[in-house]
């Protein structure tokens, strides 16, 4: 199936790549991927169910956590069909339309992850630095507006990148280097001037990989300043402990992201498997690790999960 773009005939599909050099072992490689996807889906659904059915968890912190779990679930379900389809059934072809749809949701949910962690850092700042005004500042209405603003922010960020890329002609090779559709991967196949796309991509990277982490660091600097003013050592430790889950979630997102960015910039000639492994870690680590982190480090979540499991066993 072909289409003509700027007098160039190109296929209506891209070719996805699995684990380069290990194609014959895709069946075995699918086992850990299947386990990771299962952990992500079960973990995030459990977090959502616990927060939904437990009235005592209807607080700002847990409402933000439920939005983060929804984001992680969306990110997981976006890549699962193509990754597992490729590993299980060698289904390497993906249509242009499906690829651009995956492009939209994959980058959209990735940006939402960063935005949610920024919002949650604001939640921790208010909870520790202005505890008496916590409930009055972060009302359900305010949280809803923050959620809507995050959705608009991510959609309005991804759509221009999508349309800027879709207007360009694809010719020559249509082999992608991952098992899903990434902007930086797809733009390599364009046979036209991509200056505007590159500058827009740079601007996006500046916001989501520089500005968001910077604002998170600023919020924690203010939190640390407030904690150091607390005379009681026990209260200081408790305040910092309440932030530990969020700090770990931030590290799980940004450490692989920095590693992937550094590899793309300074190790372009590294073996393809290095780029593939880092990209998979970046996309799978947050959805898999976030529910584990919050289940272990957040006492209220942990207790409600045990209560939910024991209650089901009794029945």
PDB file of C-alpha atoms in Angstrom:
ATOM      1  CA  UNK A   1       0.000   0.000   0.000  1.00  0.00           C
ATOM      2  CA  UNK A   2       1.498   3.324  -1.041  1.00  0.00           C
ATOM      3  CA  UNK A   3       0.827   7.024  -0.941  1.00  0.00           C
ATOM      4  CA  UNK A   4       2.363   9.855  -2.923  1.00  0.00           C
ATOM      5  CA  UNK A   5       3.854  12.739  -0.960  1.00  0.00           C
ATOM      6  CA  UNK A   6       5.554  15.558  -2.893  1.00  0.00           C
ATOM      7  CA  UNK A   7       5.879  13.274  -5.922  1.00  0.00           C
ATOM      8  CA  UNK A   8       7.551  10.613  -3.804  1.00  0.00           C
ATOM      9  CA  UNK A   9       5.935   7.219  -3.418  1.00  0.00           C
ATOM     10  CA  UNK A  10       6.208   5.921   0.134  1.00  0.00           C
ATOM     11  CA  UNK A  11       4.683   2.984   2.018  1.00  0.00           C
ATOM     12  CA  UNK A  12       1.666   3.558   4.232  1.00  0.00           C
ATOM     13  CA  UNK A  13       3.432   1.832   7.102  1.00  0.00           C
ATOM     14  CA  UNK A  14       6.534   1.963   9.270  1.00  0.00           C
ATOM     15  CA  UNK A  15       8.584  -1.064  10.263  1.00  0.00           C
ATOM     16  CA  UNK A  16       9.139  -1.388  14.002  1.00  0.00           C
ATOM     17  CA  UNK A  17      12.260  -2.953  15.480  1.00  0.00           C
ATOM     18  CA  UNK A  18      12.461  -5.248  18.507  1.00  0.00           C
ATOM     19  CA  UNK A  19      15.744  -5.939  20.307  1.00  0.00           C
ATOM     20  CA  UNK A  20      18.459  -5.616  17.642  1.00  0.00           C
ATOM     21  CA  UNK A  21      20.680  -8.683  17.400  1.00  0.00           C
ATOM     22  CA  UNK A  22      18.298 -10.801  19.478  1.00  0.00           C
ATOM     23  CA  UNK A  23      15.432 -11.281  17.014  1.00  0.00           C
ATOM     24  CA  UNK A  24      15.520 -15.080  17.373  1.00  0.00           C
ATOM     25  CA  UNK A  25      15.129 -14.727  21.144  1.00  0.00           C
ATOM     26  CA  UNK A  26      12.084 -12.444  21.080  1.00  0.00           C
ATOM     27  CA  UNK A  27       9.934 -15.196  22.576  1.00  0.00           C
ATOM     28  CA  UNK A  28      12.136 -15.398  25.679  1.00  0.00           C
ATOM     29  CA  UNK A  29      12.632 -11.637  25.835  1.00  0.00           C
ATOM     30  CA  UNK A  30       8.842 -11.214  25.878  1.00  0.00           C
ATOM     31  CA  UNK A  31       8.660 -12.886  29.318  1.00  0.00           C
ATOM     32  CA  UNK A  32      10.267 -10.047  31.352  1.00  0.00           C
ATOM     33  CA  UNK A  33       8.402  -7.463  29.244  1.00  0.00           C
ATOM     34  CA  UNK A  34       5.115  -9.248  29.936  1.00  0.00           C
ATOM     35  CA  UNK A  35       5.919  -9.326  33.656  1.00  0.00           C
ATOM     36  CA  UNK A  36       6.751  -5.605  33.702  1.00  0.00           C
ATOM     37  CA  UNK A  37       3.546  -4.677  31.867  1.00  0.00           C
ATOM     38  CA  UNK A  38       1.528  -6.878  34.228  1.00  0.00           C
ATOM     39  CA  UNK A  39       3.112  -5.281  37.303  1.00  0.00           C
ATOM     40  CA  UNK A  40       2.407  -1.826  35.887  1.00  0.00           C
ATOM     41  CA  UNK A  41      -1.241  -2.511  35.063  1.00  0.00           C
ATOM     42  CA  UNK A  42      -2.034  -4.387  38.290  1.00  0.00           C
ATOM     43  CA  UNK A  43      -0.109  -1.895  40.443  1.00  0.00           C
ATOM     44  CA  UNK A  44      -1.679   1.248  39.015  1.00  0.00           C
ATOM     45  CA  UNK A  45      -5.186  -0.233  38.930  1.00  0.00           C
ATOM     46  CA  UNK A  46      -4.746  -1.236  42.590  1.00  0.00           C
ATOM     47  CA  UNK A  47      -3.662   2.290  43.541  1.00  0.00           C
ATOM     48  CA  UNK A  48      -6.702   3.727  41.732  1.00  0.00           C
ATOM     49  CA  UNK A  49      -9.089   1.222  43.335  1.00  0.00           C
ATOM     50  CA  UNK A  50      -7.770   1.813  46.854  1.00  0.00           C
ATOM     51  CA  UNK A  51      -8.021   5.610  46.546  1.00  0.00           C
ATOM     52  CA  UNK A  52     -11.467   5.342  44.928  1.00  0.00           C
ATOM     53  CA  UNK A  53     -13.099   3.140  47.597  1.00  0.00           C
ATOM     54  CA  UNK A  54     -11.372   4.507  50.715  1.00  0.00           C
ATOM     55  CA  UNK A  55     -12.975   7.748  51.993  1.00  0.00           C
ATOM     56  CA  UNK A  56      -9.978   8.594  54.194  1.00  0.00           C
ATOM     57  CA  UNK A  57      -7.791   8.869  51.085  1.00  0.00           C
ATOM     58  CA  UNK A  58      -9.856  11.618  49.466  1.00  0.00           C
ATOM     59  CA  UNK A  59      -7.123  14.146  50.181  1.00  0.00           C
ATOM     60  CA  UNK A  60      -5.117  16.309  47.752  1.00  0.00           C
ATOM     61  CA  UNK A  61      -1.991  14.142  47.934  1.00  0.00           C
ATOM     62  CA  UNK A  62      -3.873  10.976  47.026  1.00  0.00           C
ATOM     63  CA  UNK A  63      -5.975  12.682  44.373  1.00  0.00           C
ATOM     64  CA  UNK A  64      -2.744  13.775  42.678  1.00  0.00           C
ATOM     65  CA  UNK A  65      -1.442  10.223  43.091  1.00  0.00           C
ATOM     66  CA  UNK A  66      -4.551   8.838  41.380  1.00  0.00           C
ATOM     67  CA  UNK A  67      -3.964  11.155  38.393  1.00  0.00           C
ATOM     68  CA  UNK A  68      -0.332   9.977  38.274  1.00  0.00           C
ATOM     69  CA  UNK A  69      -1.541   6.352  38.311  1.00  0.00           C
ATOM     70  CA  UNK A  70      -3.923   7.098  35.429  1.00  0.00           C
ATOM     71  CA  UNK A  71      -1.040   8.675  33.511  1.00  0.00           C
ATOM     72  CA  UNK A  72       1.175   5.643  34.127  1.00  0.00           C
ATOM     73  CA  UNK A  73      -1.634   3.331  33.055  1.00  0.00           C
ATOM     74  CA  UNK A  74      -2.120   5.332  29.858  1.00  0.00           C
ATOM     75  CA  UNK A  75       1.608   5.240  29.092  1.00  0.00           C
ATOM     76  CA  UNK A  76       1.677   1.472  29.648  1.00  0.00           C
ATOM     77  CA  UNK A  77      -1.334   0.762  27.431  1.00  0.00           C
ATOM     78  CA  UNK A  78       0.079   3.015  24.684  1.00  0.00           C
ATOM     79  CA  UNK A  79       3.226   0.959  24.112  1.00  0.00           C
ATOM     80  CA  UNK A  80       1.941  -2.492  25.109  1.00  0.00           C
ATOM     81  CA  UNK A  81       0.204  -3.435  21.780  1.00  0.00           C
ATOM     82  CA  UNK A  82       3.192  -2.769  19.525  1.00  0.00           C
ATOM     83  CA  UNK A  83       5.881  -4.063  21.921  1.00  0.00           C
ATOM     84  CA  UNK A  84       4.144  -7.332  22.783  1.00  0.00           C
ATOM     85  CA  UNK A  85       2.775  -7.725  19.244  1.00  0.00           C
ATOM     86  CA  UNK A  86       6.313  -7.515  17.908  1.00  0.00           C
ATOM     87  CA  UNK A  87       7.812  -9.870  20.516  1.00  0.00           C
ATOM     88  CA  UNK A  88       5.012 -12.443  20.392  1.00  0.00           C
ATOM     89  CA  UNK A  89       3.814 -12.389  16.788  1.00  0.00           C
ATOM     90  CA  UNK A  90       6.616 -10.547  14.942  1.00  0.00           C
ATOM     91  CA  UNK A  91       4.012  -7.921  13.959  1.00  0.00           C
ATOM     92  CA  UNK A  92       6.496  -5.287  12.878  1.00  0.00           C
ATOM     93  CA  UNK A  93       4.331  -3.206  10.527  1.00  0.00           C
ATOM     94  CA  UNK A  94       2.360  -0.216  11.784  1.00  0.00           C
ATOM     95  CA  UNK A  95       0.332   2.106   9.578  1.00  0.00           C
ATOM     96  CA  UNK A  96       1.104   5.813   9.312  1.00  0.00           C
ATOM     97  CA  UNK A  97      -2.152   6.702  11.069  1.00  0.00           C
ATOM     98  CA  UNK A  98      -1.591   4.228  13.915  1.00  0.00           C
ATOM     99  CA  UNK A  99       2.009   5.367  14.296  1.00  0.00           C
ATOM    100  CA  UNK A 100       1.025   9.026  14.592  1.00  0.00           C
ATOM    101  CA  UNK A 101      -1.736   8.094  17.055  1.00  0.00           C
ATOM    102  CA  UNK A 102       0.806   6.243  19.202  1.00  0.00           C
ATOM    103  CA  UNK A 103       3.176   9.189  18.801  1.00  0.00           C
ATOM    104  CA  UNK A 104       0.495  11.519  20.217  1.00  0.00           C
ATOM    105  CA  UNK A 105      -0.438   9.394  23.241  1.00  0.00           C
ATOM    106  CA  UNK A 106       3.110   8.261  24.032  1.00  0.00           C
ATOM    107  CA  UNK A 107       4.568  11.768  24.153  1.00  0.00           C
ATOM    108  CA  UNK A 108       1.384  13.179  25.685  1.00  0.00           C
ATOM    109  CA  UNK A 109       1.448  10.783  28.633  1.00  0.00           C
ATOM    110  CA  UNK A 110       5.232  11.238  29.016  1.00  0.00           C
ATOM    111  CA  UNK A 111       4.758  14.995  29.321  1.00  0.00           C
ATOM    112  CA  UNK A 112       1.837  14.440  31.719  1.00  0.00           C
ATOM    113  CA  UNK A 113       4.162  12.369  33.922  1.00  0.00           C
ATOM    114  CA  UNK A 114       6.552  15.299  34.232  1.00  0.00           C
ATOM    115  CA  UNK A 115       3.708  17.778  34.772  1.00  0.00           C
ATOM    116  CA  UNK A 116       2.113  15.622  37.472  1.00  0.00           C
ATOM    117  CA  UNK A 117       5.378  15.316  39.389  1.00  0.00           C
ATOM    118  CA  UNK A 118       5.677  19.097  39.252  1.00  0.00           C
ATOM    119  CA  UNK A 119       2.115  19.473  40.585  1.00  0.00           C
ATOM    120  CA  UNK A 120       2.856  16.940  43.341  1.00  0.00           C
ATOM    121  CA  UNK A 121       5.950  18.897  44.368  1.00  0.00           C
ATOM    122  CA  UNK A 122       3.680  21.927  44.813  1.00  0.00           C
ATOM    123  CA  UNK A 123       1.375  19.740  46.930  1.00  0.00           C
ATOM    124  CA  UNK A 124       4.311  18.739  49.172  1.00  0.00           C
ATOM    125  CA  UNK A 125       5.412  22.396  49.423  1.00  0.00           C
ATOM    126  CA  UNK A 126       1.981  23.535  50.602  1.00  0.00           C
ATOM    127  CA  UNK A 127       1.617  20.572  52.989  1.00  0.00           C
ATOM    128  CA  UNK A 128       4.932  21.263  54.737  1.00  0.00           C
ATOM    129  CA  UNK A 129       5.439  25.016  54.396  1.00  0.00           C
ATOM    130  CA  UNK A 130       1.798  26.105  54.832  1.00  0.00           C
ATOM    131  CA  UNK A 131       0.133  23.201  56.679  1.00  0.00           C
ATOM    132  CA  UNK A 132      -2.644  25.308  58.229  1.00  0.00           C
ATOM    133  CA  UNK A 133      -3.811  26.423  54.782  1.00  0.00           C
ATOM    134  CA  UNK A 134      -3.304  23.070  53.032  1.00  0.00           C
ATOM    135  CA  UNK A 135      -6.958  22.066  52.767  1.00  0.00           C
ATOM    136  CA  UNK A 136      -8.151  25.587  51.947  1.00  0.00           C
ATOM    137  CA  UNK A 137      -5.551  26.047  49.156  1.00  0.00           C
ATOM    138  CA  UNK A 138      -5.761  22.613  47.514  1.00  0.00           C
ATOM    139  CA  UNK A 139      -9.511  22.155  47.310  1.00  0.00           C
ATOM    140  CA  UNK A 140     -11.091  19.603  44.967  1.00  0.00           C
ATOM    141  CA  UNK A 141     -11.939  22.454  42.611  1.00  0.00           C
ATOM    142  CA  UNK A 142      -8.318  23.639  42.506  1.00  0.00           C
ATOM    143  CA  UNK A 143      -7.059  20.084  41.956  1.00  0.00           C
ATOM    144  CA  UNK A 144      -9.541  19.623  39.098  1.00  0.00           C
ATOM    145  CA  UNK A 145      -8.321  22.851  37.490  1.00  0.00           C
ATOM    146  CA  UNK A 146      -4.701  21.755  37.858  1.00  0.00           C
ATOM    147  CA  UNK A 147      -5.564  18.421  36.214  1.00  0.00           C
ATOM    148  CA  UNK A 148      -7.363  20.117  33.325  1.00  0.00           C
ATOM    149  CA  UNK A 149      -4.507  22.607  32.892  1.00  0.00           C
ATOM    150  CA  UNK A 150      -2.009  19.723  32.711  1.00  0.00           C
ATOM    151  CA  UNK A 151      -4.090  17.962  30.043  1.00  0.00           C
ATOM    152  CA  UNK A 152      -4.326  21.145  27.958  1.00  0.00           C
ATOM    153  CA  UNK A 153      -0.618  21.826  28.441  1.00  0.00           C
ATOM    154  CA  UNK A 154       0.358  18.386  27.149  1.00  0.00           C
ATOM    155  CA  UNK A 155      -2.139  18.253  24.272  1.00  0.00           C
ATOM    156  CA  UNK A 156      -1.211  21.739  23.058  1.00  0.00           C
ATOM    157  CA  UNK A 157       2.470  20.774  23.266  1.00  0.00           C
ATOM    158  CA  UNK A 158       2.212  17.495  21.346  1.00  0.00           C
ATOM    159  CA  UNK A 159      -0.240  18.550  18.605  1.00  0.00           C
ATOM    160  CA  UNK A 160       2.069  21.111  16.915  1.00  0.00           C
ATOM    161  CA  UNK A 161       4.911  18.555  16.886  1.00  0.00           C
ATOM    162  CA  UNK A 162       2.564  15.989  15.365  1.00  0.00           C
ATOM    163  CA  UNK A 163       1.267  18.301  12.624  1.00  0.00           C
ATOM    164  CA  UNK A 164       4.744  19.665  11.859  1.00  0.00           C
ATOM    165  CA  UNK A 165       5.978  16.120  11.333  1.00  0.00           C
ATOM    166  CA  UNK A 166       2.942  14.798   9.474  1.00  0.00           C
ATOM    167  CA  UNK A 167       3.139  17.516   6.811  1.00  0.00           C
ATOM    168  CA  UNK A 168       6.616  16.366   5.762  1.00  0.00           C
ATOM    169  CA  UNK A 169       7.343  13.668   3.157  1.00  0.00           C
ATOM    170  CA  UNK A 170       8.691  10.298   4.282  1.00  0.00           C
ATOM    171  CA  UNK A 171      10.829   8.538   1.716  1.00  0.00           C
ATOM    172  CA  UNK A 172      13.577   5.984   1.500  1.00  0.00           C
ATOM    173  CA  UNK A 173      13.843   3.736   4.527  1.00  0.00           C
ATOM    174  CA  UNK A 174      10.777   3.412   6.740  1.00  0.00           C
ATOM    175  CA  UNK A 175      12.464   1.298   9.427  1.00  0.00           C
ATOM    176  CA  UNK A 176      12.167   2.692  12.937  1.00  0.00           C
ATOM    177  CA  UNK A 177      14.743   1.800  15.581  1.00  0.00           C
ATOM    178  CA  UNK A 178      12.240   1.079  18.385  1.00  0.00           C
ATOM    179  CA  UNK A 179       9.116  -1.007  18.883  1.00  0.00           C
ATOM    180  CA  UNK A 180       6.975   2.138  19.175  1.00  0.00           C
ATOM    181  CA  UNK A 181       6.760   5.511  17.418  1.00  0.00           C
ATOM    182  CA  UNK A 182       8.979   8.220  18.907  1.00  0.00           C
ATOM    183  CA  UNK A 183       9.354  11.719  17.467  1.00  0.00           C
ATOM    184  CA  UNK A 184      13.153  11.645  17.418  1.00  0.00           C
ATOM    185  CA  UNK A 185      13.033   8.273  15.677  1.00  0.00           C
ATOM    186  CA  UNK A 186      10.425   9.166  13.042  1.00  0.00           C
ATOM    187  CA  UNK A 187      12.006  12.486  12.081  1.00  0.00           C
ATOM    188  CA  UNK A 188      15.138  10.653  10.894  1.00  0.00           C
ATOM    189  CA  UNK A 189      13.089   9.220   8.010  1.00  0.00           C
ATOM    190  CA  UNK A 190      11.981  12.595   6.657  1.00  0.00           C
ATOM    191  CA  UNK A 191      13.477  13.693   3.337  1.00  0.00           C
ATOM    192  CA  UNK A 192      12.916  17.450   3.744  1.00  0.00           C
ATOM    193  CA  UNK A 193      14.097  20.402   5.803  1.00  0.00           C
ATOM    194  CA  UNK A 194      13.340  19.725   9.488  1.00  0.00           C
ATOM    195  CA  UNK A 195      14.714  22.960  10.952  1.00  0.00           C
ATOM    196  CA  UNK A 196      11.345  24.073  12.375  1.00  0.00           C
ATOM    197  CA  UNK A 197      10.723  20.607  13.835  1.00  0.00           C
ATOM    198  CA  UNK A 198      14.161  20.541  15.431  1.00  0.00           C
ATOM    199  CA  UNK A 199      13.755  23.974  17.027  1.00  0.00           C
ATOM    200  CA  UNK A 200      10.289  23.105  18.309  1.00  0.00           C
ATOM    201  CA  UNK A 201      11.594  19.807  19.694  1.00  0.00           C
ATOM    202  CA  UNK A 202      14.408  21.714  21.398  1.00  0.00           C
ATOM    203  CA  UNK A 203      11.873  24.092  22.986  1.00  0.00           C
ATOM    204  CA  UNK A 204       9.799  21.171  24.267  1.00  0.00           C
ATOM    205  CA  UNK A 205      12.885  19.492  25.698  1.00  0.00           C
ATOM    206  CA  UNK A 206      13.852  22.751  27.381  1.00  0.00           C
ATOM    207  CA  UNK A 207      10.480  22.967  29.133  1.00  0.00           C
ATOM    208  CA  UNK A 208       9.939  19.358  30.162  1.00  0.00           C
ATOM    209  CA  UNK A 209      13.505  18.248  30.841  1.00  0.00           C
ATOM    210  CA  UNK A 210      14.864  21.510  32.240  1.00  0.00           C
ATOM    211  CA  UNK A 211      12.113  23.822  33.494  1.00  0.00           C
ATOM    212  CA  UNK A 212       9.970  21.169  35.214  1.00  0.00           C
ATOM    213  CA  UNK A 213      12.909  19.586  37.119  1.00  0.00           C
ATOM    214  CA  UNK A 214      14.198  23.059  37.997  1.00  0.00           C
ATOM    215  CA  UNK A 215      10.846  24.048  39.516  1.00  0.00           C
ATOM    216  CA  UNK A 216      10.751  20.754  41.428  1.00  0.00           C
ATOM    217  CA  UNK A 217      14.232  21.483  42.814  1.00  0.00           C
ATOM    218  CA  UNK A 218      13.112  24.993  43.815  1.00  0.00           C
ATOM    219  CA  UNK A 219      10.080  23.604  45.647  1.00  0.00           C
ATOM    220  CA  UNK A 220      12.276  21.169  47.574  1.00  0.00           C
ATOM    221  CA  UNK A 221      14.758  23.917  48.393  1.00  0.00           C
ATOM    222  CA  UNK A 222      11.882  25.841  49.986  1.00  0.00           C
ATOM    223  CA  UNK A 223      10.704  22.677  51.746  1.00  0.00           C
ATOM    224  CA  UNK A 224      14.207  22.019  53.103  1.00  0.00           C
ATOM    225  CA  UNK A 225      14.491  25.593  54.341  1.00  0.00           C
ATOM    226  CA  UNK A 226      11.164  25.218  56.147  1.00  0.00           C
ATOM    227  CA  UNK A 227      12.115  21.818  57.630  1.00  0.00           C
ATOM    228  CA  UNK A 228      15.432  23.149  58.978  1.00  0.00           C
ATOM    229  CA  UNK A 229      13.476  25.753  60.949  1.00  0.00           C
ATOM    230  CA  UNK A 230      11.543  23.041  62.798  1.00  0.00           C
ATOM    231  CA  UNK A 231      13.014  22.652  66.290  1.00  0.00           C
ATOM    232  CA  UNK A 232      11.883  19.043  66.787  1.00  0.00           C
ATOM    233  CA  UNK A 233      14.164  16.519  65.070  1.00  0.00           C
ATOM    234  CA  UNK A 234      11.346  13.973  64.960  1.00  0.00           C
ATOM    235  CA  UNK A 235       9.005  16.361  63.173  1.00  0.00           C
ATOM    236  CA  UNK A 236      11.749  17.288  60.691  1.00  0.00           C
ATOM    237  CA  UNK A 237      12.365  13.627  59.890  1.00  0.00           C
ATOM    238  CA  UNK A 238       8.629  12.998  59.494  1.00  0.00           C
ATOM    239  CA  UNK A 239       8.275  15.955  57.127  1.00  0.00           C
ATOM    240  CA  UNK A 240      11.146  14.753  54.925  1.00  0.00           C
ATOM    241  CA  UNK A 241       9.891  11.166  55.049  1.00  0.00           C
ATOM    242  CA  UNK A 242       6.547  12.360  53.672  1.00  0.00           C
ATOM    243  CA  UNK A 243       8.419  13.615  50.597  1.00  0.00           C
ATOM    244  CA  UNK A 244      10.501  10.478  50.037  1.00  0.00           C
ATOM    245  CA  UNK A 245       8.010   8.709  47.764  1.00  0.00           C
ATOM    246  CA  UNK A 246       7.754  11.753  45.508  1.00  0.00           C
ATOM    247  CA  UNK A 247      11.548  12.215  45.411  1.00  0.00           C
ATOM    248  CA  UNK A 248      11.985   8.585  44.346  1.00  0.00           C
ATOM    249  CA  UNK A 249       9.309   8.990  41.642  1.00  0.00           C
ATOM    250  CA  UNK A 250      11.148  12.079  40.338  1.00  0.00           C
ATOM    251  CA  UNK A 251      14.431  10.151  40.180  1.00  0.00           C
ATOM    252  CA  UNK A 252      12.775   7.184  38.436  1.00  0.00           C
ATOM    253  CA  UNK A 253      11.547   9.520  35.675  1.00  0.00           C
ATOM    254  CA  UNK A 254      14.436  11.924  35.213  1.00  0.00           C
ATOM    255  CA  UNK A 255      17.491   9.686  35.668  1.00  0.00           C
ATOM    256  CA  UNK A 256      16.591   7.454  32.665  1.00  0.00           C
ATOM    257  CA  UNK A 257      15.521  10.563  30.732  1.00  0.00           C
ATOM    258  CA  UNK A 258      18.895  12.243  31.272  1.00  0.00           C
ATOM    259  CA  UNK A 259      20.671   9.004  30.354  1.00  0.00           C
ATOM    260  CA  UNK A 260      18.658   8.663  27.151  1.00  0.00           C
ATOM    261  CA  UNK A 261      19.218  12.317  26.203  1.00  0.00           C
ATOM    262  CA  UNK A 262      22.966  12.105  26.847  1.00  0.00           C
ATOM    263  CA  UNK A 263      23.208   8.936  24.751  1.00  0.00           C
ATOM    264  CA  UNK A 264      21.331  10.523  21.836  1.00  0.00           C
ATOM    265  CA  UNK A 265      23.560  13.596  21.969  1.00  0.00           C
ATOM    266  CA  UNK A 266      27.022  12.231  22.812  1.00  0.00           C
ATOM    267  CA  UNK A 267      26.867   8.520  21.899  1.00  0.00           C
ATOM    268  CA  UNK A 268      25.108   8.534  18.542  1.00  0.00           C
ATOM    269  CA  UNK A 269      27.397   5.784  17.275  1.00  0.00           C
ATOM    270  CA  UNK A 270      26.779   3.488  20.244  1.00  0.00           C
ATOM    271  CA  UNK A 271      25.363   0.029  19.397  1.00  0.00           C
ATOM    272  CA  UNK A 272      21.609   0.218  18.597  1.00  0.00           C
ATOM    273  CA  UNK A 273      20.798  -2.057  21.520  1.00  0.00           C
ATOM    274  CA  UNK A 274      22.064   0.637  23.940  1.00  0.00           C
ATOM    275  CA  UNK A 275      19.522   3.169  22.627  1.00  0.00           C
ATOM    276  CA  UNK A 276      16.747   0.538  22.654  1.00  0.00           C
ATOM    277  CA  UNK A 277      17.430  -0.543  26.243  1.00  0.00           C
ATOM    278  CA  UNK A 278      17.597   3.052  27.536  1.00  0.00           C
ATOM    279  CA  UNK A 279      14.367   3.987  25.720  1.00  0.00           C
ATOM    280  CA  UNK A 280      12.583   0.968  27.201  1.00  0.00           C
ATOM    281  CA  UNK A 281      13.841   1.795  30.696  1.00  0.00           C
ATOM    282  CA  UNK A 282      12.669   5.402  30.293  1.00  0.00           C
ATOM    283  CA  UNK A 283       9.151   4.351  29.215  1.00  0.00           C
ATOM    284  CA  UNK A 284       8.691   1.351  31.533  1.00  0.00           C
ATOM    285  CA  UNK A 285      10.458   2.413  34.745  1.00  0.00           C
ATOM    286  CA  UNK A 286       7.943   5.057  35.950  1.00  0.00           C
ATOM    287  CA  UNK A 287       4.731   3.028  35.338  1.00  0.00           C
ATOM    288  CA  UNK A 288       6.287  -0.062  36.960  1.00  0.00           C
ATOM    289  CA  UNK A 289       8.102   1.587  39.872  1.00  0.00           C
ATOM    290  CA  UNK A 290       5.645   4.330  40.920  1.00  0.00           C
ATOM    291  CA  UNK A 291       2.945   1.997  42.310  1.00  0.00           C
ATOM    292  CA  UNK A 292       5.640  -0.064  44.053  1.00  0.00           C
ATOM    293  CA  UNK A 293       7.235   3.040  45.589  1.00  0.00           C
ATOM    294  CA  UNK A 294       3.948   4.503  46.817  1.00  0.00           C
ATOM    295  CA  UNK A 295       2.688   1.128  48.068  1.00  0.00           C
ATOM    296  CA  UNK A 296       5.827   0.541  50.138  1.00  0.00           C
ATOM    297  CA  UNK A 297       6.649   4.065  51.320  1.00  0.00           C
ATOM    298  CA  UNK A 298       3.130   5.439  51.915  1.00  0.00           C
ATOM    299  CA  UNK A 299       1.714   3.915  55.090  1.00  0.00           C
ATOM    300  CA  UNK A 300      -1.929   4.737  54.339  1.00  0.00           C
ATOM    301  CA  UNK A 301      -1.777   3.173  50.855  1.00  0.00           C
ATOM    302  CA  UNK A 302       0.052   0.095  52.167  1.00  0.00           C
ATOM    303  CA  UNK A 303      -2.460  -0.450  54.966  1.00  0.00           C
ATOM    304  CA  UNK A 304      -5.468  -0.084  52.648  1.00  0.00           C
ATOM    305  CA  UNK A 305      -3.986  -2.544  50.140  1.00  0.00           C
ATOM    306  CA  UNK A 306      -3.427  -5.126  52.899  1.00  0.00           C
ATOM    307  CA  UNK A 307      -6.936  -4.477  54.165  1.00  0.00           C
ATOM    308  CA  UNK A 308      -8.388  -4.872  50.668  1.00  0.00           C
ATOM    309  CA  UNK A 309      -6.478  -8.119  50.040  1.00  0.00           C
ATOM    310  CA  UNK A 310      -7.362  -9.646  53.421  1.00  0.00           C
ATOM    311  CA  UNK A 311     -11.010  -8.625  53.017  1.00  0.00           C
ATOM    312  CA  UNK A 312     -11.216 -10.395  49.653  1.00  0.00           C
ATOM    313  CA  UNK A 313      -9.556 -13.530  51.078  1.00  0.00           C
ATOM    314  CA  UNK A 314     -12.137 -13.705  53.873  1.00  0.00           C
ATOM    315  CA  UNK A 315     -14.903 -13.658  51.265  1.00  0.00           C
TER     316      UNK A 315
END
